[in-house]
Coordinates of C-alpha atoms and ligand atoms in Angstrom, one line a residue:
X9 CA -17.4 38.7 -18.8
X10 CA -16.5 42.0 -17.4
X11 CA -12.6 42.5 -18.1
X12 CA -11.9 41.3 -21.5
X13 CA -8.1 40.4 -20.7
X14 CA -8.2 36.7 -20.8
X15 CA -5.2 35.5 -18.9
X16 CA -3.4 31.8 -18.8
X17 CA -5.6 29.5 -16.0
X18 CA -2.7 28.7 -14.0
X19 CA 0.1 29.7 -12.4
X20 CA 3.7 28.1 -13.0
X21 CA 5.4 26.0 -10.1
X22 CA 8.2 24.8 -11.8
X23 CA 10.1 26.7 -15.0
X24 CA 12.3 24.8 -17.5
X25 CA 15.2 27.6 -19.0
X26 CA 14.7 28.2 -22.3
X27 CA 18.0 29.3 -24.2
X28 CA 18.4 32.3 -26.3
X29 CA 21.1 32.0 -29.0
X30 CA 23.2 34.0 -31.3
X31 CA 22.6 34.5 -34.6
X32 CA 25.9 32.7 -35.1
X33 CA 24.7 29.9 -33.5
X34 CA 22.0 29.0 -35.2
X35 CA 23.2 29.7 -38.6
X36 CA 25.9 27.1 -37.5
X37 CA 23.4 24.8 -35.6
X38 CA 21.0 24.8 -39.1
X39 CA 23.7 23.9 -41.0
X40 CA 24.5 21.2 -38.8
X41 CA 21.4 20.0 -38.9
X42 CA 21.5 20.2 -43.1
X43 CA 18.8 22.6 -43.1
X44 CA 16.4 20.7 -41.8
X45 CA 14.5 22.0 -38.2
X46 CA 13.7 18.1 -37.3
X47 CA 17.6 17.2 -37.0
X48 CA 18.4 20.4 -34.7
X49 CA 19.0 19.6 -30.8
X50 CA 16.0 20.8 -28.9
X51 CA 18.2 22.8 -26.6
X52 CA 18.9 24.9 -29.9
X53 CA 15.4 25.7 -30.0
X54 CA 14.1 28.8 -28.3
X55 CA 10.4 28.5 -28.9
X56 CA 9.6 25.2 -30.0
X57 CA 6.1 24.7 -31.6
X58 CA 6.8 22.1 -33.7
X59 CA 4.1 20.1 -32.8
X60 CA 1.4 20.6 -29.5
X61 CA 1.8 16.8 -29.0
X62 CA 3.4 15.2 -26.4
X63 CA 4.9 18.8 -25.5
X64 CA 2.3 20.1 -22.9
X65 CA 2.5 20.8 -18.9
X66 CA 1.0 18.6 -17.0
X67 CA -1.2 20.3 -13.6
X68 CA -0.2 19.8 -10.4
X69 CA -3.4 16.9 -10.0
X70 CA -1.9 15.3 -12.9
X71 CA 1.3 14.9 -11.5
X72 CA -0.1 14.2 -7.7
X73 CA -1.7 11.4 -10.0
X74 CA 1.3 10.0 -11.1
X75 CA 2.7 9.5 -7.5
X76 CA -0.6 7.2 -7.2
X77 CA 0.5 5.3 -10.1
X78 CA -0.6 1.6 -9.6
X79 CA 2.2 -1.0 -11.4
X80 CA 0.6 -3.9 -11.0
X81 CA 0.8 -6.0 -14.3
X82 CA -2.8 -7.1 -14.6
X83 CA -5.7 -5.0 -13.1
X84 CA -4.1 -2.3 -11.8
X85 CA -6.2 0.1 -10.1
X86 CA -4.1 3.5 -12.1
X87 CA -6.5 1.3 -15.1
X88 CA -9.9 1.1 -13.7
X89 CA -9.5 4.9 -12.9
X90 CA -8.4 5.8 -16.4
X91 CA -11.2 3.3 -18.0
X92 CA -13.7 5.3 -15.6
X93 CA -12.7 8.5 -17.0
X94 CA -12.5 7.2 -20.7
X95 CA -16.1 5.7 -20.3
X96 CA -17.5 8.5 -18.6
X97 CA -16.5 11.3 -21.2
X98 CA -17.1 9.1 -24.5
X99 CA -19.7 6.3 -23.1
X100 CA -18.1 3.6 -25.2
X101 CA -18.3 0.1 -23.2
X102 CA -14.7 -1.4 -24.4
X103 CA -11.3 1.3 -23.7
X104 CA -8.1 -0.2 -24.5
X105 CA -5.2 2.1 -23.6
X106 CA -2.4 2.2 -26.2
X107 CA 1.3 3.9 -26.2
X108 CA -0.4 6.6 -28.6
X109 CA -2.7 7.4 -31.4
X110 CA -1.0 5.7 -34.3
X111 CA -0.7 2.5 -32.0
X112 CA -4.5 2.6 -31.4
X113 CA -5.0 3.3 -35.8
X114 CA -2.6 0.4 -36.6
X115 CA -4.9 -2.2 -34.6
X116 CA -8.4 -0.5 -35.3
X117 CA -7.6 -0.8 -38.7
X118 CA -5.7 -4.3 -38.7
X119 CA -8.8 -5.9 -37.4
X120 CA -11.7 -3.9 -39.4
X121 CA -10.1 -3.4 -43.1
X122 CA -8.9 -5.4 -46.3
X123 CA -7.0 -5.1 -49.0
X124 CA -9.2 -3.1 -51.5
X125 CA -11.3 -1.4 -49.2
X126 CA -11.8 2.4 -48.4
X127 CA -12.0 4.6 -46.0
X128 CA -13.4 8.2 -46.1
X129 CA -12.4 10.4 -43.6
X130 CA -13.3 14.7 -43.5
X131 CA -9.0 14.6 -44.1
X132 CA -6.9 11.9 -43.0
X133 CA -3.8 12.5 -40.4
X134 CA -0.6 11.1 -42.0
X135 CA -0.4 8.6 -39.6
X136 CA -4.2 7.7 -39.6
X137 CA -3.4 7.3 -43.7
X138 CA 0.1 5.3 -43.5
X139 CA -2.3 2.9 -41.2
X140 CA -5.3 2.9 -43.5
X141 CA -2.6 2.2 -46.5
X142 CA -0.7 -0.3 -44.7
X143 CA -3.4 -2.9 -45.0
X144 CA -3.9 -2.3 -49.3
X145 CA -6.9 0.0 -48.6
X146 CA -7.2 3.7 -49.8
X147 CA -7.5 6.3 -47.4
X148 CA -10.2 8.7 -49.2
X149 CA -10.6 12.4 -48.3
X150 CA -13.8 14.4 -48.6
X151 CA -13.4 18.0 -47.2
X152 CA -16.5 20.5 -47.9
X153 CA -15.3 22.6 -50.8
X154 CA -14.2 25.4 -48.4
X155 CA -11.9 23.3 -46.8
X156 CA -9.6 23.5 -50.2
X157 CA -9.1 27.3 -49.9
X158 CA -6.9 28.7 -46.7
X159 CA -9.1 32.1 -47.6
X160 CA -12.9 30.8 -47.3
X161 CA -14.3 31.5 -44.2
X162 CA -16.2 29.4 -42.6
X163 CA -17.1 28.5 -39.0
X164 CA -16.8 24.7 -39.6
X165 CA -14.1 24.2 -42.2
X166 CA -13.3 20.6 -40.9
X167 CA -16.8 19.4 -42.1
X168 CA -17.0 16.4 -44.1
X169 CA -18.8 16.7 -47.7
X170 CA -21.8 14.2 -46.7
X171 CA -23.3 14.0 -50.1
X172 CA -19.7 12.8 -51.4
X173 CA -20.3 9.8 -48.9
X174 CA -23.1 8.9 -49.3
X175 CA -21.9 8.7 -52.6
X176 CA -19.3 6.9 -51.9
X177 CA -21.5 4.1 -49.5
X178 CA -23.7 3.9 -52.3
X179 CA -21.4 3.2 -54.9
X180 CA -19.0 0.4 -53.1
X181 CA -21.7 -1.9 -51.3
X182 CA -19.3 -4.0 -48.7
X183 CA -16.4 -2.4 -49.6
X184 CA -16.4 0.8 -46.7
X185 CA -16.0 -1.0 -43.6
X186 CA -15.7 2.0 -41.8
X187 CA -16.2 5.9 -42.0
X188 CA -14.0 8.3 -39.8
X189 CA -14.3 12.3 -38.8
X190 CA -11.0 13.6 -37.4
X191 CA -11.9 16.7 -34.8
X192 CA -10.5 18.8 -34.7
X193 CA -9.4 18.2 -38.6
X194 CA -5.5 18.6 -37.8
X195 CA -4.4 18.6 -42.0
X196 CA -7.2 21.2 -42.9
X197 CA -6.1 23.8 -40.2
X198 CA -6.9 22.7 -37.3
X199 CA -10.7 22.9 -38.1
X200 CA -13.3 21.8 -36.6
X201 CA -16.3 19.9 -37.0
X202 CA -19.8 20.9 -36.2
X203 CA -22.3 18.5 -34.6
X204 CA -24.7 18.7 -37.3
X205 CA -22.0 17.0 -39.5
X206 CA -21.1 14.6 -37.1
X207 CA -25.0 13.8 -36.7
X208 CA -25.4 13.5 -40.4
X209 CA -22.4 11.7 -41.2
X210 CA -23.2 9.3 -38.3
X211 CA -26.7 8.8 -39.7
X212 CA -25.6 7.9 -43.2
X213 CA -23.1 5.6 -41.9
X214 CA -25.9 4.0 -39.8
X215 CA -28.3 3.3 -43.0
X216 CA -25.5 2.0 -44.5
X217 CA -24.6 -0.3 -41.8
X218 CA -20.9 1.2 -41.8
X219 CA -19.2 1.3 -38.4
X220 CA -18.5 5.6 -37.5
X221 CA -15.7 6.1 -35.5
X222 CA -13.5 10.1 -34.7
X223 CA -10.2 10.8 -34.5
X224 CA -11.1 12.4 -31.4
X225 CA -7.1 14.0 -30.5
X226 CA -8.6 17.0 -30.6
X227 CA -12.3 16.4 -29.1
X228 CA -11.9 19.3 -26.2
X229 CA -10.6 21.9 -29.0
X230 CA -13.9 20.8 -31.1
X231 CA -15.9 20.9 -28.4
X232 CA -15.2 24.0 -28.0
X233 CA -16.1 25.5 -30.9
X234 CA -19.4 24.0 -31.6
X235 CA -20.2 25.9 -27.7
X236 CA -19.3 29.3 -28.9
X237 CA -19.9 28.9 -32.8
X238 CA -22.8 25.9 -33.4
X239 CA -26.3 27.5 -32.9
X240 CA -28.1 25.6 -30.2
X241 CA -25.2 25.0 -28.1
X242 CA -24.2 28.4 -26.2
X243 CA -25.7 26.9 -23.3
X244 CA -24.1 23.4 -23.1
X245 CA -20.7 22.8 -21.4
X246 CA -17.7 21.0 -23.4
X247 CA -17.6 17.8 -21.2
X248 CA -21.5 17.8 -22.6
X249 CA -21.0 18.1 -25.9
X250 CA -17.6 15.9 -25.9
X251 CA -20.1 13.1 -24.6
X252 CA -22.9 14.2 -27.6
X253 CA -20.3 13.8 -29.7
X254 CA -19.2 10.4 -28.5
X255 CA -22.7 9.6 -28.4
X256 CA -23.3 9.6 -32.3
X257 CA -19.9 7.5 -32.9
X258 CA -19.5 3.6 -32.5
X259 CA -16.0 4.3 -31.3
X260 CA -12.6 6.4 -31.3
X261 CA -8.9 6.7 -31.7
X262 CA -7.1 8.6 -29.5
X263 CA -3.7 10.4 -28.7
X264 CA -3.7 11.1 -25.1
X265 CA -0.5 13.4 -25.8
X266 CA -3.2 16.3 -27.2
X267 CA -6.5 16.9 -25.8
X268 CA -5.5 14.2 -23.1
X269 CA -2.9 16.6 -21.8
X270 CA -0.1 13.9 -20.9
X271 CA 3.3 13.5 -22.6
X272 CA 2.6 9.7 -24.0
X273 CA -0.4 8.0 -24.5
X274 CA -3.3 7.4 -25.9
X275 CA -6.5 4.5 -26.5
X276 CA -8.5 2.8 -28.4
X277 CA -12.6 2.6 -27.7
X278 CA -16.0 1.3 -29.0
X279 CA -19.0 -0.8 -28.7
X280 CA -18.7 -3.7 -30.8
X281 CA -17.5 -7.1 -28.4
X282 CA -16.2 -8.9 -31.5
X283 CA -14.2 -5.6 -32.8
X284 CA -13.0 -5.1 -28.9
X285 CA -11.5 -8.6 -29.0
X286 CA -10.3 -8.8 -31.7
X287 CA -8.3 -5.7 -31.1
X288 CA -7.2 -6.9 -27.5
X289 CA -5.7 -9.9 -29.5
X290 CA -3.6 -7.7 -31.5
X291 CA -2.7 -5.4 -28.3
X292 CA -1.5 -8.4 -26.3
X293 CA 0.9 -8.9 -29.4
X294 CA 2.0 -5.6 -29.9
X295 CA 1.2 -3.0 -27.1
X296 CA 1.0 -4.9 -23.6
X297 CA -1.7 -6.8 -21.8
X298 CA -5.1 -4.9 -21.8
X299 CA -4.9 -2.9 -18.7
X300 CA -1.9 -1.4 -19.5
X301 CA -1.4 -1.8 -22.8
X302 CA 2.3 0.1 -23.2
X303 CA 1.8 2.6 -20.6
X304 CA 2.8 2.7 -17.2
X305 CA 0.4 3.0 -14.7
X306 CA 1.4 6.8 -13.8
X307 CA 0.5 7.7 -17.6
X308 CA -2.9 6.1 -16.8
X309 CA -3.4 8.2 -13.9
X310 CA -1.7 11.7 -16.0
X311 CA -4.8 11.0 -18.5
X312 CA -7.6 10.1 -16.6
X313 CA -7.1 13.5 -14.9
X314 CA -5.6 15.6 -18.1
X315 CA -9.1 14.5 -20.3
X316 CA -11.1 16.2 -17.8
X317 CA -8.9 19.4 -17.3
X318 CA -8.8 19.3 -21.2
X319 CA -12.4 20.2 -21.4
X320 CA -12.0 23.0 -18.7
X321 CA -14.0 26.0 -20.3
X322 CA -11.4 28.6 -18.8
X323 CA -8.8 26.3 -20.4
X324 CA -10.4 26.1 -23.8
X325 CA -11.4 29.7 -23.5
X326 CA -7.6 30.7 -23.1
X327 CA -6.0 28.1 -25.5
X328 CA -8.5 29.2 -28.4
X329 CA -8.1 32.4 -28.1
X330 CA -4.6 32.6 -28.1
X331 CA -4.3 31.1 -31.6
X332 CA -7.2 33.7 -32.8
X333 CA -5.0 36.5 -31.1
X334 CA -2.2 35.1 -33.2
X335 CA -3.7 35.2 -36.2
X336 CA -5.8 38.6 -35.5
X337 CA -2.0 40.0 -35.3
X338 CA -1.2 38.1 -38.6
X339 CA -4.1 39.4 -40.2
X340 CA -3.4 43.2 -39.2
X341 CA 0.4 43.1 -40.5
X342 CA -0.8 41.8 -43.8
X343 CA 0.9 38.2 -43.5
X344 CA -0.8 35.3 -44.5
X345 CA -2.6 32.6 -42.5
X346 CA -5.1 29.8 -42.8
X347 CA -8.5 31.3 -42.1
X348 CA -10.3 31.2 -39.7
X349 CA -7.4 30.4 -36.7
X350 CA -7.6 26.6 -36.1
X351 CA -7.8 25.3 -32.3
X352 CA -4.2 24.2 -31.9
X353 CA -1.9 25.7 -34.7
X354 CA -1.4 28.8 -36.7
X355 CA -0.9 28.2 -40.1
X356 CA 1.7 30.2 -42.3
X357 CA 0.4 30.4 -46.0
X358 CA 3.6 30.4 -47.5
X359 CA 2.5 30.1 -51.1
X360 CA 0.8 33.8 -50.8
X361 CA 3.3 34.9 -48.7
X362 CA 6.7 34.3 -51.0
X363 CA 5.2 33.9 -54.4
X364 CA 8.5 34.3 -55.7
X365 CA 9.3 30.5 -55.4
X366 CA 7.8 28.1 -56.9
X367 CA 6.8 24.9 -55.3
X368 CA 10.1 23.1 -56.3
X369 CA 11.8 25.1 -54.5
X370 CA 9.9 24.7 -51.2
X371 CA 9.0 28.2 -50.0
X372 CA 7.5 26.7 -46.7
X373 CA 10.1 24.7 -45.8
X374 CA 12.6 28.0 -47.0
X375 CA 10.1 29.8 -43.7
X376 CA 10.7 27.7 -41.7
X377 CA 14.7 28.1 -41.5
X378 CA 14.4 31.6 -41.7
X379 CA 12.1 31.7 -38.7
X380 CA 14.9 29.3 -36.5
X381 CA 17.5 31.7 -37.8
X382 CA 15.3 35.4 -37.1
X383 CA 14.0 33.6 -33.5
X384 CA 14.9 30.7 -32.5
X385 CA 11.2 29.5 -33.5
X386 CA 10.4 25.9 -34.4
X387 CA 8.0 25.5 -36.8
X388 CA 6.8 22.4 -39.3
X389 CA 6.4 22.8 -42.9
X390 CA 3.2 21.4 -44.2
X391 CA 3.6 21.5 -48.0
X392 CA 5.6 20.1 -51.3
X393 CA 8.3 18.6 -49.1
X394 CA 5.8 16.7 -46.9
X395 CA 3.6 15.8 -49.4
X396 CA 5.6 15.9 -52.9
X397 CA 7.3 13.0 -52.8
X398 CA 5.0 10.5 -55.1
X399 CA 5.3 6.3 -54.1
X400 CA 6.4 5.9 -57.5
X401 CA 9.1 8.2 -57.0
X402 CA 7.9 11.2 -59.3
X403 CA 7.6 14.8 -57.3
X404 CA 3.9 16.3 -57.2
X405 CA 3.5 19.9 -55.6
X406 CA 1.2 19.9 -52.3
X407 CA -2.1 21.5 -52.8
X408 CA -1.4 23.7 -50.1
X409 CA 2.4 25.5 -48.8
X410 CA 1.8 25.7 -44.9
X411 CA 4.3 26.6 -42.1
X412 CA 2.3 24.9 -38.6
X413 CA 3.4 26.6 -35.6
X414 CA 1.6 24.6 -33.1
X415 CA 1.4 25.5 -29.7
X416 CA 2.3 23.4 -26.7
X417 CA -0.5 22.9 -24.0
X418 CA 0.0 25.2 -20.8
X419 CA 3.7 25.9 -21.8
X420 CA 4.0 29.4 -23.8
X421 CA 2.9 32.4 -22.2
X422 CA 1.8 36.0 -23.9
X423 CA 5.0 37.1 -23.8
X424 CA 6.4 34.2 -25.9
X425 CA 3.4 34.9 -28.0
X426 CA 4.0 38.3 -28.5
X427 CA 7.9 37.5 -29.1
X428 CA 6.9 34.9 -32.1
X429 CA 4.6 38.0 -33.4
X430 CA 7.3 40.3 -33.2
X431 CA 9.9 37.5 -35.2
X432 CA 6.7 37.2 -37.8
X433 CA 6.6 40.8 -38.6
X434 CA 10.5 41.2 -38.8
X435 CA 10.5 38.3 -41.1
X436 CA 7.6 39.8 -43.5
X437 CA 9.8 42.8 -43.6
X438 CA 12.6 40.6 -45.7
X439 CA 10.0 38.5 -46.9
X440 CA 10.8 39.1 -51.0
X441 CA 14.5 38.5 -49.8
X442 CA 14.0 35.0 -48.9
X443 CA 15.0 32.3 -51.3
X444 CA 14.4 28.8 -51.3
X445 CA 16.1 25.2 -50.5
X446 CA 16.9 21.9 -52.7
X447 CA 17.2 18.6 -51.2
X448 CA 20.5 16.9 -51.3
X449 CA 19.6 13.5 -50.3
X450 CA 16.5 12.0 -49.0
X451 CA 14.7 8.4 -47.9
X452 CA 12.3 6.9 -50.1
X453 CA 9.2 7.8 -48.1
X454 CA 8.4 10.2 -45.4
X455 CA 11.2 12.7 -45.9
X456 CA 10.6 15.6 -44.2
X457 CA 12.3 13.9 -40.8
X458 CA 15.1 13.2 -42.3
X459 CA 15.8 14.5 -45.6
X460 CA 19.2 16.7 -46.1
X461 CA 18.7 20.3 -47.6
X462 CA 20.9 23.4 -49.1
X463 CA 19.8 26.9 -49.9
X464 CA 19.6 27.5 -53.4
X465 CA 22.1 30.5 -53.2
X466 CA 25.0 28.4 -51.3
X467 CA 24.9 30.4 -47.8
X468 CA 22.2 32.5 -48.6
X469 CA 17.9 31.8 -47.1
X470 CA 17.6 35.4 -46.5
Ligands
F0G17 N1 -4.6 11.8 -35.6 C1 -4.3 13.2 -35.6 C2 -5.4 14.1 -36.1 C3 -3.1 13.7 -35.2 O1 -2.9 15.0 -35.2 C4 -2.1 12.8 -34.7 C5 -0.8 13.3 -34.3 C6 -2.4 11.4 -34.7 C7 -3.6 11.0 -35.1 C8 -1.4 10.4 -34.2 O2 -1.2 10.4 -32.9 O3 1.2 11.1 -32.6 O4 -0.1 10.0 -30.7 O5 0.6 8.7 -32.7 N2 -0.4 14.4 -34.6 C9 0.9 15.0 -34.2 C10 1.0 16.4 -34.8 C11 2.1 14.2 -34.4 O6 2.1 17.0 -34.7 O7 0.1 16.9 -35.4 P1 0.2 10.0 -32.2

């Protein structure tokens, strides 16, 4: 390329006003809110990068779409051109749209597992993992050993350890009745995968007999990086290697509200006929009948046309980069990140970042109130109080303390970029200053949504 600027693809049409607040505001709006960023009022929120799903801009085609919508109960036509699109980007025969991802895990997973089974995965989403333990199986992880450190570089940090499963096949004869990749792999970093992982984890689930399916919320973000990282594929576009991918898988999950580019939705697809009907049983139950199955017909139509502008090269070129500028800026003002940048998130290592408190007192969730009160920003903690709370009840520090600022598709410019950048640095610079939180009352599972919180010093996070 001859400039090296890369610029946003679009242009905007319509603007939504974003807020600025006072410091005074949101000192009272956080305490409000009990010190906890998931119970503040979005309109509070100046950049909000709690999560990228569900949050994006939809193109001007994909709203044009939406006028098109198609209604009809049964057989709508807004269907037949989102099944057309499904089959033609992951070639699996049976596509059953769902309201989103965790719909399409809950059925996948009612109809293929039993109590006692397991399920290896490179790292399981939460939801993926509240699914896989809902029906008395165990959910197992098997990262490469790089994956554990935040540090470690390496271009493929979402790779799955394939001698662990074949270990793992070889040691439970009928009890894996399934084996899932996640691309990109959101709980590791935002990682992704490379092909020849995929392959080879496809071909040892294929001697064992073991139905492969992805976790493919991310499959334009992966795609991406096997084109500019995996030797061999420099040449190939990301709507080809999306469909290699989907090639050496018997079937996916999906969340339509990522690398579909629409606000809600999402689908469920494979090869098997008996597995297909079996899950169209449960979907009549619980999502809709099968051509609509909890969507409207407009959100048919928003991802049939977002799943091909997801795997736009001058859209994946801009949306990777951005992160990678992100951390680049981290990296040079000595604050710490997961390494290398992940496709849809920067990752805050708050456990290098504010040694000085310990994992019982939270020092990601402790960031992420400081950066709402410094900027306005929204980020999610990742760490001891999403993971430390035990079944049994007992408290268990997270491996990891990470603060996600993930980044909402088409939405953000530079300039928002280079004002979270600018918050980031001012917050480093009264980083030893910040002190951390205790919880005041919380549910029994899952707290992080709604759990209550004080600073340890009453008044005082920084
Ligand atoms: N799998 C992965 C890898 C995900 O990141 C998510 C959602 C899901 C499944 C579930 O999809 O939300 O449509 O039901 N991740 C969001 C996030 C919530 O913020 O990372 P869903």
């Amino acid at each position: 390329m001859k400039y090296k600027t890369i610029i946003e693809p679009f242009r905007i049409k319509t603007v939504e006003p974003i807020r600025q607040t006072t410091e005074a505001e949101r000192a009272a709006a956080i305490d409000a809110a009990h010190y906890n960023v998931f119970l503040l009022r979005g309109e509070d929120v100046l950049i909000d990068l709690l999560t990228d799903s569900g949050t994006g801009a939809m193109s001007v085609y994909q709203w044009a779409g939406m006028m098109k919508g198609d209604e009809t109960y049964a057989g709508a036509r807004s269907y037949y051109a989102f099944e057309q699109a499904v089959h033609d980007i992951t070639g699996f025969r049976h596509v059953i749209p769902t309201h989103q991802g965790r719909a399409a895990e809950h059925i996948l997973t009612g109809a293929m597992l039993k109590p006692g089974d397991i399920v290896p995965n490179n790292r399981h989403f939460d939801t993926t993992r509240a699914n896989v333990e809902h029906r008395g199986a165990t959910a197992l992880d098997l990262p490469i050993a790089e994956g554990h450190d935040p540090q470690t570089l390496h271009p493929f940090k979402g790779n799955m350890d394939l001698d662990a499963l074949e270990r793992v096949l070889r040691d439970n004869p009928g009890k894996v009745p399934l084996v899932m990749i996640t691309v990109t792999n959101n709980s590791g970093g935002g990682q992704p995968v490379s092909m020849e992982n995929i392959r080879g984890a496809s071909a040892i689930a294929r001697r064992y007999g073991v139905p492969f399916y992805l976790d493919a919320c991310r499959f334009a973000e992966n795609s991406w990086f096997v084109h500019t990282r995996e030797p061999g594929y420099a040449d190939r576009t990301p709507i080809e290697i999306a469909r290699a991918m989907f090639a050496l898988a018997d079937g996916c999950t999906m969340s339509a509200k990522k690398d579909g580019m629409a606000n809600i939705g999402g689908f469920l697809a494979m090869n098997d006929d008996a597995v297909a009907q079996r899950c169209r049983n449960t979907l009549i139950l619980t999502e809709g009948f099968p051509t609509y199955g909890g969507l409207a017909g407009y959100d048919l139509e928003a991802i049939a046309v977002g799943l091909y502008e997801a795997l736009d090269p001058d859209y994946l070129r801009y949306r990777i980069r951005m992160v990678e500028y992100m951390a680049e800026k981290m990296a040079t003002a000595g604050i710490p990140t997961v390494r290398p940048a992940g496709g849809h998130a920067l990752y805050l290592d708050a456990k290098r970042w504010l040694p000085h408190i310990p994992a019982s007192e939270f020092p990601g969730w402790a960031l992420s109130l400081v950066l709402y009160l410094e900027g306005g920003i929204r980020a999610a903690e990742i760490g001891s109080v999403m993971f430390g709370q035990q079944p049994d009840g007992t408290e268990r520090p997270a491996d990891l303390e990470l603060v996600r600022l993930a980044f909402p598709r088409r939405v953000y410019t530079q300039s928002h970029m280079d004002y979270v950048c600018e918050v980031l640095m001012h917050v480093n610079t009264l980083a030893s200053r910040i002190r951390g939180v205790r919880i005041i009352e919380q549910p029994a599972a899952l707290r992080h949504f709604t759990a209550k919180f004080a600073p340890l010093v009453p008044g005082v996070i920084a």
